[in-house]
Amino acid sequence: MGLLRRLECAVEDCESALLAKIFHTDPVQLCDDLRRECDEHAVVCSQHRVLVPNDYTVELAKEVHDELAARGGEVGRQLTDVLARHAVERGYEWAGPLTVHVTAAEVPNGRYRVSSAALAHVPADAAGPQHTSPAVGFT
């Protein structure tokens, strides 16, 4: 277990370093805000089932967004990974497939704003269990 924990910490350190370079701010704060958004909108359905929103939007200041647009969806994937790990640690279930959209917007603090929604995404021909592979959007 010690080896797995050290590996997990190394991955988180690399992730934080990447986000710090991209956002020129404390990336831990953005990740914490995503986790908080998830926690604050959790719905306890039963003793062993807690549903959380599956659609997250990170609105970035235009300057930051423009800088990130050149990097493709890497930031969205990193943020999706943060949320996916958080849900596993807490034992959460997604309301549908997990998506994180990174968009440009006028944000009050000049940096970013995080919002979420629970969107069901069940195709009409779905007969089996719901697939929960993460998706990333960068617009």
Backbone as numpy.savetxt, mean C-alpha at the origin, in Angstrom:
# Nx Ny Nz CAx CAy CAz Cx Cy Cz
14.41 -18.99 12.62 13.60 -17.79 12.62 14.46 -16.53 12.62
15.61 -16.58 13.30 16.47 -15.41 13.36 16.95 -14.98 11.99
17.26 -15.96 11.14 17.72 -15.66 9.80 16.62 -14.99 8.98
15.41 -15.49 9.09 14.29 -14.88 8.36 14.03 -13.46 8.83
14.12 -13.23 10.13 13.89 -11.87 10.66 14.96 -10.91 10.17
16.22 -11.36 10.14 17.32 -10.50 9.65 17.12 -10.19 8.17
16.68 -11.19 7.41 16.42 -10.98 5.99 15.28 -9.98 5.79
14.22 -10.12 6.58 13.10 -9.19 6.49 13.55 -7.77 6.83
14.36 -7.62 7.85 14.87 -6.28 8.22 15.73 -5.70 7.11
16.55 -6.53 6.47 17.39 -6.05 5.38 16.53 -5.56 4.21
15.47 -6.29 3.90 14.57 -5.88 2.81 13.89 -4.56 3.18
13.42 -4.44 4.42 12.77 -3.20 4.85 13.74 -2.02 4.81
15.01 -2.23 5.17 16.00 -1.16 5.11 16.23 -0.71 3.67
16.32 -1.66 2.74 16.48 -1.32 1.33 15.27 -0.54 0.82
14.10 -0.99 1.22 12.86 -0.33 0.82 12.82 1.10 1.34
13.18 1.30 2.59 13.19 2.64 3.18 14.20 3.54 2.47
15.36 2.98 2.14 16.38 3.77 1.44 15.88 4.19 0.07
15.22 3.28 -0.65 14.67 3.61 -1.96 13.64 4.72 -1.86
12.71 4.59 -0.93 11.67 5.60 -0.77 12.26 6.94 -0.33
13.30 6.92 0.50 13.93 8.16 0.94 14.54 8.90 -0.25
15.16 8.16 -1.16 15.75 8.78 -2.35 14.66 9.35 -3.25
13.55 8.66 -3.34 12.48 9.08 -4.23 11.73 10.28 -3.68
11.34 10.22 -2.42 10.47 11.25 -1.86 11.22 12.41 -1.23
12.50 12.29 -1.00 13.28 13.34 -0.33 12.61 13.74 0.98
12.06 12.79 1.66 11.39 13.00 2.92 11.49 11.72 3.70
10.88 11.67 4.83 10.93 10.46 5.64 9.94 9.44 5.09
10.42 8.40 4.40 9.51 7.43 3.80 8.75 6.63 4.85
9.31 6.55 6.03 8.65 5.81 7.10 7.31 6.45 7.40
7.24 7.77 7.32 5.99 8.47 7.61 4.91 8.10 6.59
5.25 8.04 5.31 4.28 7.64 4.29 3.83 6.21 4.52
4.76 5.32 4.77 4.40 3.91 5.03 3.54 3.79 6.28
3.89 4.56 7.31 3.07 4.55 8.53 1.66 5.06 8.25
1.54 6.08 7.41 0.22 6.61 7.07 -0.61 5.59 6.29
0.04 4.84 5.41 -0.67 3.77 4.70 -1.15 2.71 5.69
-0.28 2.30 6.59 -0.67 1.30 7.59 -1.81 1.82 8.47
-1.70 3.08 8.88 -2.73 3.69 9.73 -4.07 3.75 9.00
-4.04 4.09 7.72 -5.27 4.13 6.91 -5.91 2.73 6.89
-5.09 1.72 6.75 -5.58 0.34 6.76 -6.19 0.01 8.12
-5.48 0.32 9.20 -5.94 -0.01 10.55 -7.22 0.74 10.92
-7.29 2.02 10.55 -8.43 2.84 10.94 -9.72 2.43 10.23
-9.61 1.77 9.09 -10.79 1.37 8.35 -11.04 -0.14 8.40
-10.40 -0.79 9.36 -10.61 -2.23 9.54 -12.01 -2.48 10.12
-12.67 -3.51 9.63 -14.01 -3.87 10.09 -13.93 -5.29 10.66
-14.25 -5.41 11.95 -14.24 -6.72 12.59 -15.54 -7.42 12.26
-15.44 -8.52 11.52 -16.62 -9.29 11.12 -16.90 -10.42 12.11
-15.86 -10.96 12.67 -15.98 -12.02 13.67 -14.68 -12.06 14.45
-14.61 -12.96 15.39 -13.42 -13.06 16.23 -12.16 -13.34 15.40
-12.32 -14.04 14.30 -11.17 -14.45 13.50 -11.15 -13.83 12.11
-11.99 -12.82 11.88 -12.05 -12.23 10.55 -12.14 -10.71 10.64
-11.12 -10.05 10.10 -11.09 -8.59 10.06 -10.85 -8.18 8.61
-11.81 -7.45 8.04 -11.70 -6.97 6.66 -11.13 -5.56 6.64
-10.28 -5.29 5.65 -9.70 -3.96 5.49 -9.88 -3.51 4.04
-9.83 -2.20 3.80 -9.97 -1.70 2.43 -8.90 -2.31 1.53
-9.22 -2.45 0.27 -8.27 -3.04 -0.66 -7.81 -2.08 -1.76
-8.38 -0.88 -1.80 -8.03 0.09 -2.84 -7.47 1.35 -2.17
-6.20 1.62 -2.39 -5.53 2.76 -1.74 -5.06 3.74 -2.81
-5.19 5.02 -2.48 -4.71 6.07 -3.36 -3.73 6.93 -2.60
-2.55 7.11 -3.19 -1.54 8.01 -2.64 -1.45 9.16 -3.62
-1.92 10.33 -3.17 -1.86 11.53 -4.00 -0.58 12.29 -3.64
0.25 12.51 -4.65 1.53 13.18 -4.44 1.49 14.58 -5.01
2.31 15.46 -4.43 2.48 16.79 -5.01 3.00 16.62 -6.44
2.60 17.51 -7.33 2.93 17.37 -8.75 4.42 17.20 -8.99
5.25 17.95 -8.30 6.71 17.87 -8.53 7.23 16.48 -8.20
6.77 15.93 -7.08 7.21 14.60 -6.66 6.68 13.55 -7.64
5.42 13.69 -8.02 4.82 12.74 -8.95 5.57 12.74 -10.28
5.90 13.92 -10.81 6.61 14.02 -12.08 7.96 13.33 -12.01
8.64 13.48 -10.89 9.94 12.83 -10.71 9.78 11.31 -10.69
8.72 10.84 -10.08 8.50 9.40 -9.97 7.99 8.78 -11.27
7.33 9.57 -12.10 6.77 9.04 -13.34 7.85 8.40 -14.21
9.05 8.95 -14.15 10.16 8.40 -14.93 10.60 7.03 -14.41
10.27 6.71 -13.19 10.70 5.45 -12.58 9.70 4.32 -12.77
8.59 4.59 -13.41 7.59 3.54 -13.65 6.82 3.22 -12.38
6.41 1.98 -12.23 5.56 1.57 -11.12 6.31 1.05 -9.92
7.61 1.28 -9.85 8.41 0.73 -8.74 7.92 1.22 -7.38
7.58 2.48 -7.27 7.12 3.03 -6.00 5.78 2.40 -5.60
4.88 2.29 -6.55 3.60 1.65 -6.26 3.77 0.23 -5.77
4.68 -0.50 -6.38 4.95 -1.88 -5.95 5.51 -1.91 -4.54
6.40 -0.99 -4.23 6.97 -0.93 -2.89 5.88 -0.65 -1.86
5.00 0.29 -2.16 3.93 0.64 -1.23 2.93 -0.51 -1.09
2.67 -1.21 -2.19 1.79 -2.38 -2.14 2.40 -3.46 -1.26
3.71 -3.66 -1.37 4.39 -4.65 -0.54 4.30 -4.30 0.94
4.43 -3.01 1.25 4.32 -2.57 2.64 2.95 -2.94 3.20
1.90 -2.65 2.44 0.54 -2.97 2.89 0.30 -4.48 2.98
0.80 -5.21 2.01 0.60 -6.67 2.02 1.26 -7.30 3.25
2.48 -6.87 3.57 3.16 -7.40 4.77 2.42 -7.01 6.04
1.91 -5.78 6.08 1.17 -5.31 7.25 -0.07 -6.17 7.48
-0.78 -6.47 6.41 -2.00 -7.28 6.53 -1.68 -8.69 7.02
-0.59 -9.25 6.55 -0.20 -10.59 6.99 0.14 -10.56 8.48
0.90 -9.54 8.90 1.29 -9.42 10.31 0.07 -9.29 11.22
-0.95 -8.58 10.77 -2.14 -8.34 11.59 -3.24 -9.37 11.39
-3.10 -10.23 10.40 -4.14 -11.22 10.13 -5.36 -10.64 9.45
-5.18 -9.56 8.68 -6.28 -8.92 7.97 -6.62 -9.67 6.70
-7.87 -9.50 6.26 -8.31 -9.98 4.95 -8.68 -8.76 4.12
-8.31 -8.79 2.85 -8.67 -7.70 1.95 -10.12 -7.85 1.51
-10.78 -6.74 1.26 -12.15 -6.74 0.77 -12.21 -7.18 -0.68
-11.09 -7.21 -1.35 -10.95 -7.62 -2.75 -9.47 -7.58 -3.07
-9.10 -7.64 -4.34 -7.68 -7.58 -4.71 -7.06 -6.25 -4.27
-5.87 -6.31 -3.71 -5.17 -5.13 -3.23 -4.62 -4.31 -4.39
-4.93 -3.01 -4.39 -4.39 -2.09 -5.39 -3.91 -0.82 -4.69
-2.82 -0.26 -5.22 -2.31 1.03 -4.75 -2.12 1.91 -5.97
-2.81 3.04 -6.00 -2.71 3.99 -7.11 -1.91 5.19 -6.63
-0.93 5.61 -7.42 -0.13 6.79 -7.10 -0.48 7.84 -8.15
-1.03 8.97 -7.70 -1.49 10.01 -8.62 -0.93 11.37 -8.22
-1.01 12.31 -9.15 -0.62 13.70 -8.88 -1.86 14.47 -8.44
-1.69 15.36 -7.47 -2.83 16.14 -6.98 -2.31 17.34 -6.21
-3.22 18.28 -5.98 -2.93 19.39 -5.08 -3.15 18.86 -3.67
-2.10 18.76 -2.91 -2.22 18.22 -1.56 -1.94 19.33 -0.55
-2.69 19.37 0.54 -2.59 20.47 1.48 -1.23 20.60 2.15
-0.55 19.50 2.41 0.73 19.59 3.08 1.90 19.70 2.11
1.60 19.71 0.81 2.64 19.87 -0.19 3.42 18.59 -0.47
3.03 17.49 0.16 3.79 16.24 -0.03 2.88 15.12 -0.54
1.95 14.66 0.31 1.09 13.55 -0.10 -0.16 13.48 0.75
-1.13 12.69 0.26 -2.36 12.40 0.98 -2.70 10.94 0.69
-3.18 10.22 1.69 -3.52 8.80 1.55 -5.01 8.63 1.79
-5.66 7.85 0.92 -7.07 7.51 1.13 -7.28 6.06 0.73
-8.42 5.50 1.15 -8.69 4.10 0.84 -10.18 3.88 0.64
-10.48 2.74 0.04 -11.86 2.32 -0.18 -11.90 0.81 -0.24
-13.03 0.26 0.12 -13.23 -1.17 -0.01 -14.01 -1.42 -1.29
-13.35 -1.97 -2.27 -13.98 -2.23 -3.56 -14.01 -3.72 -3.83
-15.19 -4.25 -3.97 -15.32 -5.67 -4.32 -14.98 -5.82 -5.79
-14.24 -6.84 -6.10 -13.88 -7.10 -7.49 -14.03 -8.59 -7.73
-15.25 -8.98 -7.89 -15.54 -10.39 -8.10 -16.13 -10.54 -9.49
-15.40 -11.18 -10.41 -15.92 -11.35 -11.76 -17.18 -12.20 -11.77
-18.04 -11.97 -12.73 -19.32 -12.67 -12.80 -19.14 -14.18 -12.94
-18.04 -14.61 -13.57 -17.83 -16.04 -13.78 -16.96 -16.67 -12.70
-16.74 -15.97 -11.60 -15.89 -16.51 -10.53 -16.62 -17.63 -9.81
-16.00 -18.80 -9.82 -16.61 -19.93 -9.13 -15.77 -20.35 -7.95
-14.50 -20.00 -7.99 -13.57 -20.40 -6.94 -13.28 -19.27 -5.99
-12.24 -19.43 -5.17 -11.87 -18.38 -4.23 -11.38 -17.14 -4.96
-11.53 -16.02 -4.30 -11.13 -14.73 -4.86 -9.61 -14.64 -4.90
-9.07 -14.24 -6.04 -7.62 -14.05 -6.16 -7.24 -12.71 -5.56
-6.13 -12.66 -4.83 -5.75 -11.43 -4.16 -4.35 -10.97 -4.55
-3.96 -11.15 -5.80 -2.65 -10.70 -6.21 -2.66 -9.17 -6.27
-1.63 -8.53 -5.71 -1.59 -7.07 -5.67 -1.50 -6.46 -7.06
-2.11 -5.30 -7.22 -2.02 -4.55 -8.46 -1.51 -3.15 -8.13
-0.89 -2.53 -9.11 -0.28 -1.22 -8.90 -0.73 -0.30 -10.00
-1.12 0.91 -9.65 -1.47 1.90 -10.67 -0.65 3.15 -10.47
-0.12 3.71 -11.54 0.65 4.94 -11.48 0.15 5.83 -12.59
-0.63 6.87 -12.22 -1.18 7.75 -13.25 -0.77 9.17 -13.02
